[in-house]
């Protein structure tokens, strides 16, 4: 299938080309047709499937014939990062359309947003709380909305935003096209969908299994040696783009600092950061200024960074869904990637669950030149219990030395050391 089949306006086709898209992704192939006809859409898909363009392109196509500089399309997103990313996708795909998009989210000055809205925006990408602030101040008029998108609805639910979303829905005109996207379908989202969508076309992109382009490995290690093992894994590799997941904000922050102190170009992304610092961390990771980004699940939810070479689960995720979600950041499209998970003895149940979801026993790796019996090398990661020696799996070489199928990273570079 080709984008020409959808007969996009030439200015939108130019945007698609500028974005470098040649073929629609599966969700686009299935959702674009009905969405362009004005049908309501229920999209069961997560980040990484190309869902953003699946709703942005129909919005552009509908609005391009008549730019009124009043808000006619509203996209609601759970996090500032997702809102910002969606806005950027609109800017890229709509660069030749003359249509304007504005973002509305908390954590930054409302006055600048009011100025932006005054200048006229055809599309508003918003987080629920700040959107309601603007509605209350009458700085945003929602009475001309023709298209509504609720993105990552299940995340909206997890973050407690559904009451705000319902309040927003009450401000919208009845006659409009609705698109709802969610990675999962808990009961509350099913109810929201039933109330919101009229005769929807449901498009489900199964992401239950991770992409074949991802290679998985588990690294058994004592809890107090996780940080040294992480450093060992990273040692000497500068060309990589590594997303590290931790369970807590505190740990993300501390690990980011430890990596930076050791000379790595690293940053952390966690909920306690100011909006500016979050954006700087994300932008820096995207443009390669930071080689390593340490994040929590919540902070990283929805973020889209092309070409993550490695996802490292410093802490195991709490569910297999979270595992799939985390590693969905690597091995995208035609790139291959690696998903490494540090596992301790306490993680047995999760390890079995990961094996099940991958469909086979995931490779267990040990590093031949790592001292698994060492006492703590990181004073602040010491645990009360002494390390117990592990039964070693067959040794494998430096896990990063293997060149990926895409040849994306060159291998070892001497310039950054996991300096201990
Ligand atoms: P999303 O799931 O919308 O966050 O998109 C994931 C990534 O896929 C983004 O970097 C998009 O730019 C990219 N993408 C979306 N559609 C296509 C396409 N048709 N061809 C290639 N890349 C795409």
mmCIF file of N, CA, C and O and ligand atoms in Angstrom, residues 3 21-25 28 46-53 304 332, ligand 1:
data_model
loop_
_atom_site.group_PDB
_atom_site.id
_atom_site.type_symbol
_atom_site.label_atom_id
_atom_site.label_comp_id
_atom_site.label_asym_id
_atom_site.label_seq_id
_atom_site.Cartn_x
_atom_site.Cartn_y
_atom_site.Cartn_z
ATOM 1 N N UNK A 3 0.891 5.773 0.117
ATOM 2 C CA UNK A 3 0.127 6.930 0.602
ATOM 3 C C UNK A 3 -0.704 7.578 -0.511
ATOM 4 O O UNK A 3 -1.693 8.243 -0.229
ATOM 5 N N UNK A 21 8.203 9.323 5.186
ATOM 6 C CA UNK A 21 7.333 8.149 5.178
ATOM 7 C C UNK A 21 7.095 7.721 3.735
ATOM 8 O O UNK A 21 6.662 8.526 2.919
ATOM 9 N N UNK A 22 7.354 6.481 3.448
ATOM 10 C CA UNK A 22 7.078 6.014 2.098
ATOM 11 C C UNK A 22 5.847 5.112 2.073
ATOM 12 O O UNK A 22 5.023 5.192 1.174
ATOM 13 N N UNK A 23 5.720 4.265 3.090
ATOM 14 C CA UNK A 23 4.574 3.351 3.150
ATOM 15 C C UNK A 23 3.824 3.549 4.451
ATOM 16 O O UNK A 23 4.457 3.744 5.497
ATOM 17 N N UNK A 24 2.511 3.463 4.426
ATOM 18 C CA UNK A 24 1.768 3.561 5.687
ATOM 19 C C UNK A 24 2.111 2.388 6.602
ATOM 20 O O UNK A 24 2.336 1.274 6.122
ATOM 21 N N UNK A 25 2.155 2.648 7.890
ATOM 22 C CA UNK A 25 2.307 1.552 8.852
ATOM 23 C C UNK A 25 0.954 0.821 8.921
ATOM 24 O O UNK A 25 -0.054 1.349 8.443
ATOM 25 N N UNK A 28 -1.909 2.904 10.121
ATOM 26 C CA UNK A 28 -2.257 3.946 9.149
ATOM 27 C C UNK A 28 -3.023 3.329 7.975
ATOM 28 O O UNK A 28 -4.030 3.886 7.519
ATOM 29 N N UNK A 46 -0.265 1.185 20.470
ATOM 30 C CA UNK A 46 0.585 1.963 21.368
ATOM 31 C C UNK A 46 1.613 2.768 20.579
ATOM 32 O O UNK A 46 1.709 2.662 19.355
ATOM 33 N N UNK A 47 2.363 3.561 21.312
ATOM 34 C CA UNK A 47 3.417 4.367 20.705
ATOM 35 C C UNK A 47 4.360 3.474 19.904
ATOM 36 O O UNK A 47 4.672 2.367 20.329
ATOM 37 N N UNK A 48 4.793 3.979 18.782
ATOM 38 C CA UNK A 48 5.725 3.196 17.976
ATOM 39 C C UNK A 48 5.049 2.562 16.771
ATOM 40 O O UNK A 48 5.711 2.058 15.874
ATOM 41 N N UNK A 49 3.719 2.588 16.738
ATOM 42 C CA UNK A 49 2.986 1.974 15.627
ATOM 43 C C UNK A 49 2.726 2.966 14.498
ATOM 44 O O UNK A 49 2.267 2.583 13.427
ATOM 45 N N UNK A 50 2.968 4.230 14.758
ATOM 46 C CA UNK A 50 2.639 5.259 13.765
ATOM 47 C C UNK A 50 1.230 5.805 13.969
ATOM 48 O O UNK A 50 0.643 6.391 13.066
ATOM 49 N N UNK A 51 0.711 5.659 15.173
ATOM 50 C CA UNK A 51 -0.685 6.076 15.428
ATOM 51 C C UNK A 51 -0.856 7.586 15.305
ATOM 52 O O UNK A 51 -1.925 8.051 14.932
ATOM 53 N N UNK A 52 0.197 8.351 15.619
ATOM 54 C CA UNK A 52 0.051 9.806 15.579
ATOM 55 C C UNK A 52 -0.339 10.274 14.169
ATOM 56 O O UNK A 52 -1.302 11.019 14.000
ATOM 57 N N UNK A 53 0.412 9.799 13.179
ATOM 58 C CA UNK A 53 0.088 10.212 11.802
ATOM 59 C C UNK A 53 -1.281 9.677 11.388
ATOM 60 O O UNK A 53 -1.959 10.291 10.552
ATOM 61 N N UNK A 304 8.838 9.222 22.172
ATOM 62 C CA UNK A 304 9.224 8.552 20.950
ATOM 63 C C UNK A 304 10.587 9.062 20.531
ATOM 64 O O UNK A 304 10.756 10.236 20.265
ATOM 65 N N UNK A 332 12.770 -0.416 16.365
ATOM 66 C CA UNK A 332 11.665 0.131 15.593
ATOM 67 C C UNK A 332 11.864 -0.020 14.103
ATOM 68 O O UNK A 332 12.972 0.052 13.622
HETATM 69 P P1 LIG B 1 4.030 6.976 16.814
HETATM 70 O O1 LIG B 1 3.537 5.589 17.094
HETATM 71 O O2 LIG B 1 2.996 7.823 16.197
HETATM 72 O O3 LIG B 1 4.671 7.592 18.022
HETATM 73 O O4 LIG B 1 5.172 6.878 15.700
HETATM 74 C C1 LIG B 1 6.365 6.190 15.911
HETATM 75 C C2 LIG B 1 7.433 6.624 14.945
HETATM 76 O O5 LIG B 1 7.140 6.121 13.627
HETATM 77 C C3 LIG B 1 7.592 8.134 14.782
HETATM 78 O O6 LIG B 1 8.974 8.426 14.832
HETATM 79 C C4 LIG B 1 7.058 8.433 13.411
HETATM 80 O O7 LIG B 1 7.703 9.527 12.812
HETATM 81 C C5 LIG B 1 7.348 7.153 12.664
HETATM 82 N N1 LIG B 1 6.399 6.881 11.570
HETATM 83 C C6 LIG B 1 5.061 7.080 11.583
HETATM 84 N N2 LIG B 1 4.519 6.709 10.415
HETATM 85 C C7 LIG B 1 5.538 6.252 9.645
HETATM 86 C C8 LIG B 1 5.587 5.722 8.318
HETATM 87 N N3 LIG B 1 4.514 5.567 7.558
HETATM 88 N N4 LIG B 1 6.802 5.353 7.845
HETATM 89 C C9 LIG B 1 7.914 5.492 8.614
HETATM 90 N N5 LIG B 1 7.928 5.988 9.885
HETATM 91 C C10 LIG B 1 6.732 6.354 10.393
#
